[in-house]
Amino acid sequence: MKKISIAIDGHSSTGKSTLARQLAKSLGYVYIDSGAMYRAVALFALENGLIGETLDEAGLLEHLQALELGFEVNPKTGRSEIHLNGENVEQQIRSIAVSRFVSEVAALPEVREKLVKLQQEMGAEKGVVMDGRDIGTVVLPEAELKLFMTAAPEKRAARRYKELLDRGESVTYQEVLRNVRHRDYLDSNREVSPLKQAADAIRLDNSDMGLKEQYERVRSFADRILNAKK
Ligand code: CDP
């Protein structure tokens, strides 16, 4: 059967990666979490003293070209996980400390140029599900199925708050809600490839939709495209 590319964009904490993983697993496709790559660059800045009160942009750009980023399957979990300079940083990149600065890091044109190029190489062959902010608009504009996911900010913050608590982080719901809103704002208003719905993307508001219903609905979109390609 022919393969397609699936691009999933949307607001922060809308469950893009959960849906993308479900689709990739059921279709036997590769999953690429583009946000993990931006988070890894932000983690690098954090761990190397380039983030204090503000982000040291010039300092980060000095190191950018030498940064090695890629995904490797973790044999324990079977999941593809992000590696930064040879080290698995999948857990560290999810902290609220990284979330606080990631959208500023992601707004730097040089960072986007490097990561978009890598993402396009990873997505060059069909049979990929990639999630992020600019996948349907910039990274994989030829994707056959494009989704734009959103939900009420309070619902998204509640989901992310629970995730962070489960990981043992000490955060408040209000702090997570502020972060979700702040990232929505920065992601949607930056100059280079801002978050916006692609003209040919299907909008999915999952404020009141369960994971199963959401998956089945999107899988049926994919099946329709795949059947037409046979
Ligand atoms: O927290 P959430 O899972 O929603 O975000 P993420 O997918 O891990 O992405 C973290 C941040 O990286 C976003 O808030 C964006 O600032 C940035 N990003 C981006 O600019 N472009 C992408 N294709 C993916 C992420």
mmCIF file of C-alpha atoms and ligand atoms in Angstrom:
data_model
loop_
_atom_site.group_PDB
_atom_site.id
_atom_site.type_symbol
_atom_site.label_atom_id
_atom_site.label_comp_id
_atom_site.label_asym_id
_atom_site.label_seq_id
_atom_site.Cartn_x
_atom_site.Cartn_y
_atom_site.Cartn_z
ATOM 1 C CA MET A 1 0.000 0.000 0.000
ATOM 2 C CA LYS A 2 1.194 3.539 -0.749
ATOM 3 C CA LYS A 3 2.307 5.616 2.212
ATOM 4 C CA ILE A 4 1.404 9.165 3.083
ATOM 5 C CA SER A 5 2.834 11.912 5.315
ATOM 6 C CA ILE A 6 0.794 13.235 8.216
ATOM 7 C CA ALA A 7 1.426 16.728 9.637
ATOM 8 C CA ILE A 8 -0.048 17.595 13.037
ATOM 9 C CA ASP A 9 0.188 21.195 14.215
ATOM 10 C CA GLY A 10 -1.579 23.158 16.894
ATOM 11 C CA HIS A 11 -1.498 24.935 20.207
ATOM 12 C CA SER A 12 0.635 23.788 23.109
ATOM 13 C CA SER A 13 -0.500 20.787 25.156
ATOM 14 C CA THR A 14 -3.277 19.702 22.807
ATOM 15 C CA GLY A 15 -2.157 16.079 22.816
ATOM 16 C CA LYS A 16 -0.507 16.233 19.403
ATOM 17 C CA SER A 17 2.221 13.803 20.360
ATOM 18 C CA THR A 18 -0.216 11.274 21.855
ATOM 19 C CA LEU A 19 -2.257 11.258 18.663
ATOM 20 C CA ALA A 20 0.843 11.216 16.466
ATOM 21 C CA ARG A 21 2.258 8.201 18.332
ATOM 22 C CA GLN A 22 -1.061 6.318 18.067
ATOM 23 C CA LEU A 23 -1.244 6.956 14.317
ATOM 24 C CA ALA A 24 2.400 6.074 13.702
ATOM 25 C CA LYS A 25 2.081 2.847 15.659
ATOM 26 C CA SER A 26 -1.113 1.681 13.957
ATOM 27 C CA LEU A 27 0.078 2.571 10.463
ATOM 28 C CA GLY A 28 3.639 1.317 10.991
ATOM 29 C CA TYR A 29 4.979 4.821 10.286
ATOM 30 C CA VAL A 30 7.864 6.769 11.819
ATOM 31 C CA TYR A 31 6.944 9.371 14.454
ATOM 32 C CA ILE A 32 8.939 12.610 14.651
ATOM 33 C CA ASP A 33 8.412 14.993 17.552
ATOM 34 C CA SER A 34 9.713 18.287 16.169
ATOM 35 C CA GLY A 35 8.991 20.065 19.461
ATOM 36 C CA ALA A 36 11.486 17.757 21.185
ATOM 37 C CA MET A 37 14.192 19.204 18.939
ATOM 38 C CA TYR A 38 13.386 22.807 19.949
ATOM 39 C CA ARG A 39 13.201 21.684 23.572
ATOM 40 C CA ALA A 40 16.641 20.036 23.283
ATOM 41 C CA VAL A 41 18.168 23.290 22.013
ATOM 42 C CA ALA A 42 16.531 25.146 24.922
ATOM 43 C CA LEU A 43 17.883 22.501 27.332
ATOM 44 C CA PHE A 44 21.367 23.011 25.918
ATOM 45 C CA ALA A 45 21.058 26.761 26.568
ATOM 46 C CA LEU A 46 19.810 26.135 30.091
ATOM 47 C CA GLU A 47 22.565 23.680 30.950
ATOM 48 C CA ASN A 48 25.306 25.878 29.526
ATOM 49 C CA GLY A 49 24.551 29.079 31.393
ATOM 50 C CA LEU A 50 22.967 30.793 28.388
ATOM 51 C CA ILE A 51 19.688 31.386 30.168
ATOM 52 C CA GLY A 52 19.596 33.707 33.166
ATOM 53 C CA GLU A 53 16.978 36.389 33.474
ATOM 54 C CA THR A 54 16.994 36.422 29.682
ATOM 55 C CA LEU A 55 18.256 34.248 26.838
ATOM 56 C CA ASP A 56 21.831 34.898 25.641
ATOM 57 C CA GLU A 57 21.010 34.679 21.934
ATOM 58 C CA ALA A 58 24.505 35.412 20.651
ATOM 59 C CA GLY A 59 25.976 32.800 22.996
ATOM 60 C CA LEU A 60 23.500 30.173 21.818
ATOM 61 C CA LEU A 61 24.100 30.941 18.145
ATOM 62 C CA GLU A 62 27.844 30.426 18.637
ATOM 63 C CA HIS A 63 27.189 26.798 19.611
ATOM 64 C CA LEU A 64 24.271 26.101 17.280
ATOM 65 C CA GLN A 65 26.027 24.614 14.280
ATOM 66 C CA ALA A 66 27.965 22.133 16.430
ATOM 67 C CA LEU A 67 24.845 20.796 18.213
ATOM 68 C CA GLU A 68 24.038 17.211 17.308
ATOM 69 C CA LEU A 69 20.363 16.332 17.429
ATOM 70 C CA GLY A 70 18.633 13.128 16.468
ATOM 71 C CA PHE A 71 16.177 10.427 17.485
ATOM 72 C CA GLU A 72 17.001 6.892 18.543
ATOM 73 C CA VAL A 73 14.681 4.070 19.518
ATOM 74 C CA ASN A 74 14.943 3.278 23.213
ATOM 75 C CA PRO A 75 15.070 -0.545 23.371
ATOM 76 C CA LYS A 76 13.344 -0.487 26.783
ATOM 77 C CA THR A 77 10.299 1.505 25.698
ATOM 78 C CA GLY A 78 10.328 0.911 21.955
ATOM 79 C CA ARG A 79 9.849 4.673 21.592
ATOM 80 C CA SER A 80 11.932 7.002 19.519
ATOM 81 C CA GLU A 81 13.631 9.457 21.905
ATOM 82 C CA ILE A 82 15.615 12.650 21.436
ATOM 83 C CA HIS A 83 19.401 12.681 21.763
ATOM 84 C CA LEU A 84 21.472 15.839 22.213
ATOM 85 C CA ASN A 85 25.209 15.528 21.575
ATOM 86 C CA GLY A 86 24.969 11.763 22.004
ATOM 87 C CA GLU A 87 22.988 11.835 25.260
ATOM 88 C CA ASN A 88 19.355 10.767 25.694
ATOM 89 C CA VAL A 89 17.581 13.894 27.022
ATOM 90 C CA GLU A 90 13.972 12.791 26.499
ATOM 91 C CA GLN A 91 13.109 13.256 30.185
ATOM 92 C CA GLN A 92 15.009 16.490 30.860
ATOM 93 C CA ILE A 93 13.430 18.376 27.951
ATOM 94 C CA ARG A 94 9.908 18.061 29.405
ATOM 95 C CA SER A 95 10.548 20.202 32.500
ATOM 96 C CA ILE A 96 8.742 23.474 33.111
ATOM 97 C CA ALA A 97 12.176 25.170 33.170
ATOM 98 C CA VAL A 98 12.637 24.214 29.503
ATOM 99 C CA SER A 99 9.015 25.144 28.678
ATOM 100 C CA ARG A 100 9.621 28.652 30.027
ATOM 101 C CA PHE A 101 12.250 29.443 27.384
ATOM 102 C CA VAL A 102 11.590 27.089 24.511
ATOM 103 C CA SER A 103 9.383 29.468 22.524
ATOM 104 C CA GLU A 104 12.029 32.206 22.674
ATOM 105 C CA VAL A 105 14.632 29.750 21.447
ATOM 106 C CA ALA A 106 12.238 28.561 18.722
ATOM 107 C CA ALA A 107 11.688 32.117 17.497
ATOM 108 C CA LEU A 108 15.361 32.514 16.485
ATOM 109 C CA PRO A 109 15.570 32.264 12.669
ATOM 110 C CA GLU A 110 18.950 30.450 12.793
ATOM 111 C CA VAL A 111 17.545 27.790 15.122
ATOM 112 C CA ARG A 112 14.523 27.260 12.878
ATOM 113 C CA GLU A 113 16.689 27.060 9.779
ATOM 114 C CA LYS A 114 18.833 24.296 11.253
ATOM 115 C CA LEU A 115 15.939 22.289 12.705
ATOM 116 C CA VAL A 116 13.609 22.611 9.713
ATOM 117 C CA LYS A 117 16.382 21.285 7.471
ATOM 118 C CA LEU A 118 16.879 18.263 9.749
ATOM 119 C CA GLN A 119 13.114 17.681 9.943
ATOM 120 C CA GLN A 120 12.782 17.802 6.160
ATOM 121 C CA GLU A 121 15.569 15.231 5.836
ATOM 122 C CA MET A 122 13.820 12.982 8.375
ATOM 123 C CA GLY A 123 10.494 13.402 6.575
ATOM 124 C CA ALA A 124 11.851 13.047 3.057
ATOM 125 C CA GLU A 125 10.299 9.605 2.675
ATOM 126 C CA LYS A 126 6.564 9.042 3.064
ATOM 127 C CA GLY A 127 5.332 6.997 6.002
ATOM 128 C CA VAL A 128 5.958 9.669 8.609
ATOM 129 C CA VAL A 129 3.829 11.388 11.243
ATOM 130 C CA MET A 130 5.377 14.665 12.411
ATOM 131 C CA ASP A 131 3.953 17.045 14.984
ATOM 132 C CA GLY A 132 4.818 20.645 15.805
ATOM 133 C CA ARG A 133 3.810 24.176 14.909
ATOM 134 C CA ASP A 134 4.856 24.647 11.278
ATOM 135 C CA ILE A 135 4.815 21.123 9.882
ATOM 136 C CA GLY A 136 1.869 21.519 7.486
ATOM 137 C CA THR A 137 2.854 25.068 6.535
ATOM 138 C CA VAL A 138 6.660 24.925 6.236
ATOM 139 C CA VAL A 139 8.322 21.569 6.973
ATOM 140 C CA LEU A 140 6.077 19.176 5.024
ATOM 141 C CA PRO A 141 3.760 21.361 2.934
ATOM 142 C CA GLU A 142 3.086 18.380 0.660
ATOM 143 C CA ALA A 143 1.708 16.203 3.489
ATOM 144 C CA GLU A 144 -1.451 14.418 2.365
ATOM 145 C CA LEU A 145 -3.153 14.742 5.762
ATOM 146 C CA LYS A 146 -2.822 17.902 7.855
ATOM 147 C CA LEU A 147 -4.434 18.496 11.216
ATOM 148 C CA PHE A 148 -4.611 21.600 13.345
ATOM 149 C CA MET A 149 -5.331 20.776 16.980
ATOM 150 C CA THR A 150 -6.663 23.139 19.575
ATOM 151 C CA ALA A 151 -8.605 23.137 22.855
ATOM 152 C CA ALA A 152 -9.584 25.601 25.548
ATOM 153 C CA PRO A 153 -6.438 26.877 27.349
ATOM 154 C CA GLU A 154 -7.808 25.801 30.752
ATOM 155 C CA LYS A 155 -8.300 22.223 29.526
ATOM 156 C CA ARG A 156 -4.829 22.102 28.043
ATOM 157 C CA ALA A 157 -3.267 23.513 31.183
ATOM 158 C CA ALA A 158 -5.104 20.970 33.334
ATOM 159 C CA ARG A 159 -3.772 18.089 31.202
ATOM 160 C CA ARG A 160 -0.195 19.400 31.247
ATOM 161 C CA TYR A 161 -0.393 20.157 34.986
ATOM 162 C CA LYS A 162 -1.349 16.545 35.674
ATOM 163 C CA GLU A 163 1.503 15.292 33.455
ATOM 164 C CA LEU A 164 4.051 17.454 35.309
ATOM 165 C CA LEU A 165 2.747 16.391 38.729
ATOM 166 C CA ASP A 166 2.968 12.734 37.668
ATOM 167 C CA ARG A 167 6.612 13.371 36.773
ATOM 168 C CA GLY A 168 7.233 14.766 40.233
ATOM 169 C CA GLU A 169 7.638 18.433 39.305
ATOM 170 C CA SER A 170 6.498 21.048 41.758
ATOM 171 C CA VAL A 171 4.410 23.498 39.756
ATOM 172 C CA THR A 172 1.061 25.184 40.232
ATOM 173 C CA TYR A 173 -1.864 24.984 37.845
ATOM 174 C CA GLN A 174 -1.747 28.780 37.442
ATOM 175 C CA GLU A 175 1.916 28.639 36.420
ATOM 176 C CA VAL A 176 1.180 25.986 33.797
ATOM 177 C CA LEU A 177 -1.800 27.967 32.477
ATOM 178 C CA ARG A 178 0.375 31.080 32.201
ATOM 179 C CA ASN A 179 3.023 29.083 30.321
ATOM 180 C CA VAL A 180 0.460 27.586 27.911
ATOM 181 C CA ARG A 181 -0.951 31.057 27.123
ATOM 182 C CA HIS A 182 2.481 32.655 26.866
ATOM 183 C CA ARG A 183 3.749 30.011 24.423
ATOM 184 C CA ASP A 184 0.552 30.260 22.339
ATOM 185 C CA TYR A 185 1.187 33.983 22.090
ATOM 186 C CA LEU A 186 4.900 33.748 21.222
ATOM 187 C CA ASP A 187 4.392 30.836 18.805
ATOM 188 C CA SER A 188 1.573 32.614 16.965
ATOM 189 C CA ASN A 189 3.232 36.017 16.775
ATOM 190 C CA ARG A 190 6.866 35.308 15.907
ATOM 191 C CA GLU A 191 8.165 36.561 12.578
ATOM 192 C CA VAL A 192 9.529 33.313 11.165
ATOM 193 C CA SER A 193 6.984 30.586 10.417
ATOM 194 C CA PRO A 194 4.458 31.457 13.121
ATOM 195 C CA LEU A 195 1.902 28.914 14.256
ATOM 196 C CA LYS A 196 -1.088 29.144 11.954
ATOM 197 C CA GLN A 197 -3.520 26.716 10.468
ATOM 198 C CA ALA A 198 -2.561 25.587 6.959
ATOM 199 C CA ALA A 199 -5.298 26.373 4.425
ATOM 200 C CA ASP A 200 -5.762 22.651 3.762
ATOM 201 C CA ALA A 201 -5.608 21.449 7.401
ATOM 202 C CA ILE A 202 -8.526 19.890 9.254
ATOM 203 C CA ARG A 203 -9.226 21.717 12.522
ATOM 204 C CA LEU A 204 -9.789 19.519 15.555
ATOM 205 C CA ASP A 205 -10.944 21.040 18.844
ATOM 206 C CA ASN A 206 -10.544 18.313 21.441
ATOM 207 C CA SER A 207 -11.750 20.295 24.481
ATOM 208 C CA ASP A 208 -14.485 17.719 24.955
ATOM 209 C CA MET A 209 -13.205 14.778 22.940
ATOM 210 C CA GLY A 210 -11.761 11.571 24.384
ATOM 211 C CA LEU A 211 -8.533 10.035 23.084
ATOM 212 C CA LYS A 212 -10.308 7.057 21.505
ATOM 213 C CA GLU A 213 -12.870 9.155 19.643
ATOM 214 C CA GLN A 214 -10.147 11.519 18.463
ATOM 215 C CA TYR A 215 -7.932 8.690 17.234
ATOM 216 C CA GLU A 216 -10.788 6.937 15.409
ATOM 217 C CA ARG A 217 -11.872 10.120 13.714
ATOM 218 C CA VAL A 218 -8.381 10.949 12.471
ATOM 219 C CA ARG A 219 -7.635 7.364 11.491
ATOM 220 C CA SER A 220 -10.747 7.436 9.300
ATOM 221 C CA PHE A 221 -9.403 10.573 7.561
ATOM 222 C CA ALA A 222 -6.115 8.763 6.930
ATOM 223 C CA ASP A 223 -7.879 5.634 5.679
ATOM 224 C CA ARG A 224 -9.957 7.644 3.239
ATOM 225 C CA ILE A 225 -6.800 9.160 1.727
ATOM 226 C CA LEU A 226 -5.004 5.806 1.667
ATOM 227 C CA ASN A 227 -7.941 4.041 -0.001
ATOM 228 C CA ALA A 228 -8.123 6.690 -2.692
ATOM 229 C CA LYS A 229 -4.414 6.104 -3.402
ATOM 230 C CA LYS A 230 -4.651 2.355 -3.863
HETATM 231 O O1 CDP B 1 4.285 21.526 25.113
HETATM 232 P P1 CDP B 1 3.933 20.995 23.770
HETATM 233 O O2 CDP B 1 3.990 19.510 23.682
HETATM 234 O O3 CDP B 1 2.678 21.533 23.240
HETATM 235 O O4 CDP B 1 5.034 21.627 22.829
HETATM 236 P P2 CDP B 1 6.163 20.937 21.962
HETATM 237 O O5 CDP B 1 5.555 20.329 20.756
HETATM 238 O O6 CDP B 1 7.039 20.116 22.828
HETATM 239 O O7 CDP B 1 6.972 22.239 21.477
HETATM 240 C C1 CDP B 1 7.633 23.071 22.392
HETATM 241 C C2 CDP B 1 7.843 24.443 21.755
HETATM 242 O O8 CDP B 1 8.723 24.315 20.637
HETATM 243 C C3 CDP B 1 6.618 25.159 21.218
HETATM 244 O O9 CDP B 1 5.918 25.937 22.181
HETATM 245 C C4 CDP B 1 7.211 26.042 20.133
HETATM 246 O O10 CDP B 1 7.713 27.240 20.683
HETATM 247 C C5 CDP B 1 8.376 25.245 19.618
HETATM 248 N N1 CDP B 1 8.098 24.517 18.356
HETATM 249 C C6 CDP B 1 8.170 25.218 17.170
HETATM 250 O O11 CDP B 1 8.395 26.426 17.180
HETATM 251 N N2 CDP B 1 8.009 24.571 15.986
HETATM 252 C C7 CDP B 1 7.753 23.260 15.946
HETATM 253 N N3 CDP B 1 7.631 22.650 14.754
HETATM 254 C C8 CDP B 1 7.634 22.524 17.138
HETATM 255 C C9 CDP B 1 7.790 23.186 18.345
#
